[in-house]
PDB file of C-alpha atoms in Angstrom:
ATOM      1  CA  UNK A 155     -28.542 -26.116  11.167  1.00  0.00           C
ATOM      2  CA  UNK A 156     -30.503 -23.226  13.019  1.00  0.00           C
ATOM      3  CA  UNK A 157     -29.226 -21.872  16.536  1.00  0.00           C
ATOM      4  CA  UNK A 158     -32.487 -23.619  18.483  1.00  0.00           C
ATOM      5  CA  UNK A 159     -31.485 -26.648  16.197  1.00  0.00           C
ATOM      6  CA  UNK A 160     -27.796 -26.958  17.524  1.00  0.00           C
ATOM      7  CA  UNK A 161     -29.035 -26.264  20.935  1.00  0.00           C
ATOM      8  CA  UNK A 162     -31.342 -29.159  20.941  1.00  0.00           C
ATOM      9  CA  UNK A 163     -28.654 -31.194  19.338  1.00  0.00           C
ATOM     10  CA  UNK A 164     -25.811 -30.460  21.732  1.00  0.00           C
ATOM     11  CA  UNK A 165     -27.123 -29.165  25.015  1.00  0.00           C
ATOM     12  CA  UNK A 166     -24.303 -28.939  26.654  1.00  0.00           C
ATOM     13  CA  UNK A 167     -22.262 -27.643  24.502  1.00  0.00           C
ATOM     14  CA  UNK A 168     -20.228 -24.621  25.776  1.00  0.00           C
ATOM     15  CA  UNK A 169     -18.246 -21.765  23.696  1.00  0.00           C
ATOM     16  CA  UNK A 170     -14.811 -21.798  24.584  1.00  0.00           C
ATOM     17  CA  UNK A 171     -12.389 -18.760  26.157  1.00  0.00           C
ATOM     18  CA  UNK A 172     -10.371 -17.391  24.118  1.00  0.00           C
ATOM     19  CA  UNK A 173      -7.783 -18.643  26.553  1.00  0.00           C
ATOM     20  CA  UNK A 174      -8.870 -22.175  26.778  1.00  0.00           C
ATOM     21  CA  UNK A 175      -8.631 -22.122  22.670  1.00  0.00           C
ATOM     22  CA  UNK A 176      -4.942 -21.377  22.784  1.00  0.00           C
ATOM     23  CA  UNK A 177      -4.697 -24.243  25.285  1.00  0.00           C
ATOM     24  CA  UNK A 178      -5.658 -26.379  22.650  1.00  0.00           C
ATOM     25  CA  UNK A 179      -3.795 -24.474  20.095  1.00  0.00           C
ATOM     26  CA  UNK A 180      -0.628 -24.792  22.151  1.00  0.00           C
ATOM     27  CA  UNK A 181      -1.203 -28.530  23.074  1.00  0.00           C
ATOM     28  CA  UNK A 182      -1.896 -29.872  19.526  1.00  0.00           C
ATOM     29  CA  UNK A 183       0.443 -27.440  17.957  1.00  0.00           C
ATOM     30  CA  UNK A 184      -1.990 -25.909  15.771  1.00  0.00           C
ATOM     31  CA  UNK A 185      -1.874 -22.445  13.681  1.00  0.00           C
ATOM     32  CA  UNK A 186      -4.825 -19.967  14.951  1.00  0.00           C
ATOM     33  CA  UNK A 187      -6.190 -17.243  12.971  1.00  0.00           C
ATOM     34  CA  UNK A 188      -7.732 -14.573  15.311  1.00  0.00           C
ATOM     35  CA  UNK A 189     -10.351 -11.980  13.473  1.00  0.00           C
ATOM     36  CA  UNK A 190     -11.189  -9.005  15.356  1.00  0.00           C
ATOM     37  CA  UNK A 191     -14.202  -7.991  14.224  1.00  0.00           C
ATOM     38  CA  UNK A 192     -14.149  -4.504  15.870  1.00  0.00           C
ATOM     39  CA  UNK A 193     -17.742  -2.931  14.686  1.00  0.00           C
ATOM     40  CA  UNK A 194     -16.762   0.043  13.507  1.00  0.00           C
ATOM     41  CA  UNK A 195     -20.045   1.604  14.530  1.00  0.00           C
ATOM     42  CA  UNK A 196     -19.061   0.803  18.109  1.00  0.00           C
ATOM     43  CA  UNK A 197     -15.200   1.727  17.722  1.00  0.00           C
ATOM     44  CA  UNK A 198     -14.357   2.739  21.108  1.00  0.00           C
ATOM     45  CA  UNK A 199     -16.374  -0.315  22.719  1.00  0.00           C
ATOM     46  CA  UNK A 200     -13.604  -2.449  20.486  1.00  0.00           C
ATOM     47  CA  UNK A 201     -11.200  -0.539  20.108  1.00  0.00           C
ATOM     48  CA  UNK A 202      -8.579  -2.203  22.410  1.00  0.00           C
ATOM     49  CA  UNK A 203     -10.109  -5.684  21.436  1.00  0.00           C
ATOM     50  CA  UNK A 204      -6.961  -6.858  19.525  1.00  0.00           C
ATOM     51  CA  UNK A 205      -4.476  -5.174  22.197  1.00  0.00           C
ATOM     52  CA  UNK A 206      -6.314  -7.223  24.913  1.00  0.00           C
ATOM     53  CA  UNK A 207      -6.335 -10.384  22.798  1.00  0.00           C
ATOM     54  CA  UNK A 208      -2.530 -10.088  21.786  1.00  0.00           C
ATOM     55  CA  UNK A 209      -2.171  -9.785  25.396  1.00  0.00           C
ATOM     56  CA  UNK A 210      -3.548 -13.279  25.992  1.00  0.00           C
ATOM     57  CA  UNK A 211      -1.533 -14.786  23.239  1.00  0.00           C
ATOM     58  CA  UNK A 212       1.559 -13.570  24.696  1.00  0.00           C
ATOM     59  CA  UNK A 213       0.767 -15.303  28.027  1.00  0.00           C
ATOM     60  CA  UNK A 214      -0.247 -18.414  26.687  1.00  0.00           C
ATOM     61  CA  UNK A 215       3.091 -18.620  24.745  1.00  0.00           C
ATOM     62  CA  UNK A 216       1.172 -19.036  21.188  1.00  0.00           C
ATOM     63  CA  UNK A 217       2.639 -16.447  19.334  1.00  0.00           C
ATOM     64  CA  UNK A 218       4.029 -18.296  16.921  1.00  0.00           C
ATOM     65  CA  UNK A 219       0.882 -19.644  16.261  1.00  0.00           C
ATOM     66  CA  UNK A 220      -1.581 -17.121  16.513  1.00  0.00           C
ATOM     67  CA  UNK A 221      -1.843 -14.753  13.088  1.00  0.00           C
ATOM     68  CA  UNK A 222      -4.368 -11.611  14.250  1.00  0.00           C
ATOM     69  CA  UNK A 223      -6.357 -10.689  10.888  1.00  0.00           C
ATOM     70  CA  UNK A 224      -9.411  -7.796  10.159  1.00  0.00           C
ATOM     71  CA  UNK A 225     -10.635  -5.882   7.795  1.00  0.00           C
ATOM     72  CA  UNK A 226     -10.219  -2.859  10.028  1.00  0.00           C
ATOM     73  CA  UNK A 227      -6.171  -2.342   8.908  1.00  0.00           C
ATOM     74  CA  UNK A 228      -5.891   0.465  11.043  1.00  0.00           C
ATOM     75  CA  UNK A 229      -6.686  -1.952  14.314  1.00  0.00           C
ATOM     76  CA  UNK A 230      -3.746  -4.383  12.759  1.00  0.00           C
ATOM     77  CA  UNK A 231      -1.512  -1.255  12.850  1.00  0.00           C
ATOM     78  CA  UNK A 232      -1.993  -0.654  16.290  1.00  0.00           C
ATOM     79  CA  UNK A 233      -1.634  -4.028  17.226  1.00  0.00           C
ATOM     80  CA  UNK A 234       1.671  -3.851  15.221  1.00  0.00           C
ATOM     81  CA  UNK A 235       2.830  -0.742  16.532  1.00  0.00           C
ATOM     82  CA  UNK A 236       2.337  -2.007  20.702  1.00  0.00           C
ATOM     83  CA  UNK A 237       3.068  -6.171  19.505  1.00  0.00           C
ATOM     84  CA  UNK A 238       5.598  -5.691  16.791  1.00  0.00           C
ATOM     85  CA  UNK A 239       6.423  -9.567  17.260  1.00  0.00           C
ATOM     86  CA  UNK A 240       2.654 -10.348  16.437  1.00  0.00           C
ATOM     87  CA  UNK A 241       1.497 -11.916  12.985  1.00  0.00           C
ATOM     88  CA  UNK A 242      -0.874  -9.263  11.622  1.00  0.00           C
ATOM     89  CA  UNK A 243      -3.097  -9.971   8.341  1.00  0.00           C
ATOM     90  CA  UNK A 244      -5.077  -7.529   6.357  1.00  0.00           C
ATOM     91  CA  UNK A 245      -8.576  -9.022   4.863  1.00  0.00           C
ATOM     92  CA  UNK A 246     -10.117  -7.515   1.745  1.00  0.00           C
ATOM     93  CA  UNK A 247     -12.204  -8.069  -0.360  1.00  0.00           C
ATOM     94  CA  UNK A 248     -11.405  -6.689  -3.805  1.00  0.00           C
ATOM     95  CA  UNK A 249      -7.934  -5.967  -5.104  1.00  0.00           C
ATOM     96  CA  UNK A 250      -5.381  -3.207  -3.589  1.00  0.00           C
ATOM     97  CA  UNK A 251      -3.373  -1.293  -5.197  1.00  0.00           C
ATOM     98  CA  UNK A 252       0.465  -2.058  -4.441  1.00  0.00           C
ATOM     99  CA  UNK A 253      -0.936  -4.722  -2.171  1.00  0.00           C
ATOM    100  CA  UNK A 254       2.387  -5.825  -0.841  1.00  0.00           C
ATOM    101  CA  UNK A 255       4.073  -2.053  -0.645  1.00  0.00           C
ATOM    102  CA  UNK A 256       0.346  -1.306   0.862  1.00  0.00           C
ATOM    103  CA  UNK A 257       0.772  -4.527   3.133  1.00  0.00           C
ATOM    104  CA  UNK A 258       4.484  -3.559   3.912  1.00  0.00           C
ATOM    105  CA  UNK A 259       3.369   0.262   5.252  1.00  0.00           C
ATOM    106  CA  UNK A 260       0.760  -1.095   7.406  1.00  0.00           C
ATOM    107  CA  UNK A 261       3.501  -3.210   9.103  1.00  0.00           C
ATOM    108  CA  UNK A 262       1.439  -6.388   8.385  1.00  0.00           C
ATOM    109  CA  UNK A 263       2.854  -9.751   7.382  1.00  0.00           C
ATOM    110  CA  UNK A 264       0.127 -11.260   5.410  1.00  0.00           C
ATOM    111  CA  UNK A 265      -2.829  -9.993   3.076  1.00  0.00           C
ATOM    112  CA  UNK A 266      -6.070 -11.915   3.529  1.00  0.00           C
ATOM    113  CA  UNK A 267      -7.672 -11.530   0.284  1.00  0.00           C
ATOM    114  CA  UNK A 268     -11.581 -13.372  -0.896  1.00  0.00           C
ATOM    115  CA  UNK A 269     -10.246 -15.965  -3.246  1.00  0.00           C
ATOM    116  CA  UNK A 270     -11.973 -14.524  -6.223  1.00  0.00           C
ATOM    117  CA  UNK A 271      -9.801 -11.983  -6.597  1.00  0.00           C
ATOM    118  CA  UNK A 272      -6.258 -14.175  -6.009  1.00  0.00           C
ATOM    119  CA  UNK A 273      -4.596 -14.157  -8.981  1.00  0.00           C
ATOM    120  CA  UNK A 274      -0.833 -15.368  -9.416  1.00  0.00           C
ATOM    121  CA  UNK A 275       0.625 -12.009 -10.188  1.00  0.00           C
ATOM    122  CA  UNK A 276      -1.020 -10.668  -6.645  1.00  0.00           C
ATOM    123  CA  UNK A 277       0.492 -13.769  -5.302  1.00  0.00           C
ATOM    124  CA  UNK A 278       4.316 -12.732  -7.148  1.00  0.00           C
ATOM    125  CA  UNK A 279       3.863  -9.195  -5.905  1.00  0.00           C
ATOM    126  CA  UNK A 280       2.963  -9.913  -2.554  1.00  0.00           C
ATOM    127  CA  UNK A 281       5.945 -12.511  -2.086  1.00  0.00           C
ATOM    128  CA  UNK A 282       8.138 -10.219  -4.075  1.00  0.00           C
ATOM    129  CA  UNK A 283       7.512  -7.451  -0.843  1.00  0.00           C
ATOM    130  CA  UNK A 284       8.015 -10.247   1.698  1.00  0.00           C
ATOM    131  CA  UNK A 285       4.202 -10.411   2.185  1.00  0.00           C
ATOM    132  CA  UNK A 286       2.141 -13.774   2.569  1.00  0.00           C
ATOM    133  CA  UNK A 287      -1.082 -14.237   1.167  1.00  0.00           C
ATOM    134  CA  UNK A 288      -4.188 -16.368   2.574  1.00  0.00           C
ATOM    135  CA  UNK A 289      -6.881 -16.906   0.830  1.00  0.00           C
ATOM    136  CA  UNK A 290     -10.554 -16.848   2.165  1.00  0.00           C
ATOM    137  CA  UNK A 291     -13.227 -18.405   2.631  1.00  0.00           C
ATOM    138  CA  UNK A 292     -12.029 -21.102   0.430  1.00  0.00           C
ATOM    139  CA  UNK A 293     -14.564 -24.306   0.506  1.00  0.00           C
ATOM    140  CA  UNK A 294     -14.974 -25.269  -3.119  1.00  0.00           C
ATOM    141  CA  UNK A 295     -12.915 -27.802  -4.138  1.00  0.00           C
ATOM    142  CA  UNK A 296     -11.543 -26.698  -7.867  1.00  0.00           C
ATOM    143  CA  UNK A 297     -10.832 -23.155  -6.197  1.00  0.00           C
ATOM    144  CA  UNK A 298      -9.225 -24.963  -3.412  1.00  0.00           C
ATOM    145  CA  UNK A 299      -6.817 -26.205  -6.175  1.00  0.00           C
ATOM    146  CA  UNK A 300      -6.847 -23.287  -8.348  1.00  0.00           C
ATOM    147  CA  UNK A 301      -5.490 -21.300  -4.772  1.00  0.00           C
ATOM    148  CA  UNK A 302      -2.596 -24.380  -4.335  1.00  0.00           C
ATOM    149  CA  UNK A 303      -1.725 -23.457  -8.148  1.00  0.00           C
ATOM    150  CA  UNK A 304      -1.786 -19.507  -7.695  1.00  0.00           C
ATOM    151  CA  UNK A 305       0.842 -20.769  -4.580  1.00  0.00           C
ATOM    152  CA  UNK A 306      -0.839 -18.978  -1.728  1.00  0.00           C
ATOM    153  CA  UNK A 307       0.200 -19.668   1.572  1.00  0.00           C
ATOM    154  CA  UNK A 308      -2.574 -20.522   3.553  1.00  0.00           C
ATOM    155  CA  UNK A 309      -6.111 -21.155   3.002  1.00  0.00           C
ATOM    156  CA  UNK A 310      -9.135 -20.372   5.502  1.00  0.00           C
ATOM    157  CA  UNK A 311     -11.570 -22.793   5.369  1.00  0.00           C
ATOM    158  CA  UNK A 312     -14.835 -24.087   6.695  1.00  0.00           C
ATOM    159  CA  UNK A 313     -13.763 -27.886   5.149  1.00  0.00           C
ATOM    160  CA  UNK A 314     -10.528 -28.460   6.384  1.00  0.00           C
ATOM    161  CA  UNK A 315     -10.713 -31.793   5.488  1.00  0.00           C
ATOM    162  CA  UNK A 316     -11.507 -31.017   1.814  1.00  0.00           C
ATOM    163  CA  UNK A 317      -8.963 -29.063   1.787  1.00  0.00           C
ATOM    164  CA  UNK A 318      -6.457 -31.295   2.851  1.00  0.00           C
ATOM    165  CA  UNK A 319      -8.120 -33.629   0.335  1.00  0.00           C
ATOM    166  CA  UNK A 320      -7.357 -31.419  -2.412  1.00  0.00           C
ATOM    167  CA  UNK A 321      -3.995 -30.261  -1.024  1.00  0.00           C
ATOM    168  CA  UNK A 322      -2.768 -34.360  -0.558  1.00  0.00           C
ATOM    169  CA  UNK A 323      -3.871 -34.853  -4.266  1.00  0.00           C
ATOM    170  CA  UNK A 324      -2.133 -32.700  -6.139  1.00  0.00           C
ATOM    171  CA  UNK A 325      -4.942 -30.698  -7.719  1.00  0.00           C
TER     172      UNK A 325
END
């Protein structure tokens, strides 16, 4: 559906704070990925985006469900380094080297990998360096169960409900 398509469709509809999401994240006990998506052309316009977010986490009292992810792993180390009690993920797209050792220096506690590239031995070395792994942008349903085989973690998805579709049937 195009933008001027939604609009006409829900005219009324509003985009939430960040702060009213982890209302609802709090109330409904929900897990909340948070990607900063700090243009790197525009670094110092962003570059205390995830600080200032992390801040708002803290006083909502979501920490525990908020994971902060980008593919900009020096923002998750500075987020680490002032909110070491933060969940920090690294996204990628193709494979790392020592993912989990790489993972490990950056101080983050889960790699965020495209799904084509999650194997099972990425997923064993990961785990082995105390790293979790989720998967994204998972939304078709025989790689949604080839990701529950590999064992990852989590999955992002657009489909939740085919996920949990996939995930409640054992493929």
């Amino acid at each position: 559906m195009t933008t001027s398509a939604s609009r006409r469709r829900y005219p009324h509809a509003a985009i939430p704070t960040l702060r009213e999401v982890l209302q609802l994240v709090k109330a409904r006990g929900l897990y909340l990925n948070i990607e900063v998506k700090d243009v790197m052309g525009k670094r110092e316009q962003y570059r205390d985006l995830a600080l200032r977010a992390a801040e708002l986490v803290e006083a909502g009292g979501t920490t525990e469900q908020v994971i902060f992810s980008s593919f900009n792993h020096t923002t998750m180390v500075r987020l680490k380094q002032a909110y070491p009690h933060m969940k920090a993920g690294l996204l990628h797209f193709a494979g790392l080297h020592l993912a989990g050792r790489y993972a490990r220096s950056a101080g983050a506690d889960a790699l965020h990998p495209l799904y084509i590239g999650v194997n099972e031995d990425m997923i064993r070395e990961a785990h082995a360096a105390g790293i979790a792994v989720h998967a994204w942008t998972v939304n078709d349903r025989p790689e949604l169960g080839r990701m529950l085989a590999c064992g990852v973690d989590a999955i992002i998805t657009d489909v939740p409900d085919v996920c949990a579709e996939v995930k409640g049937a054992g493929v």
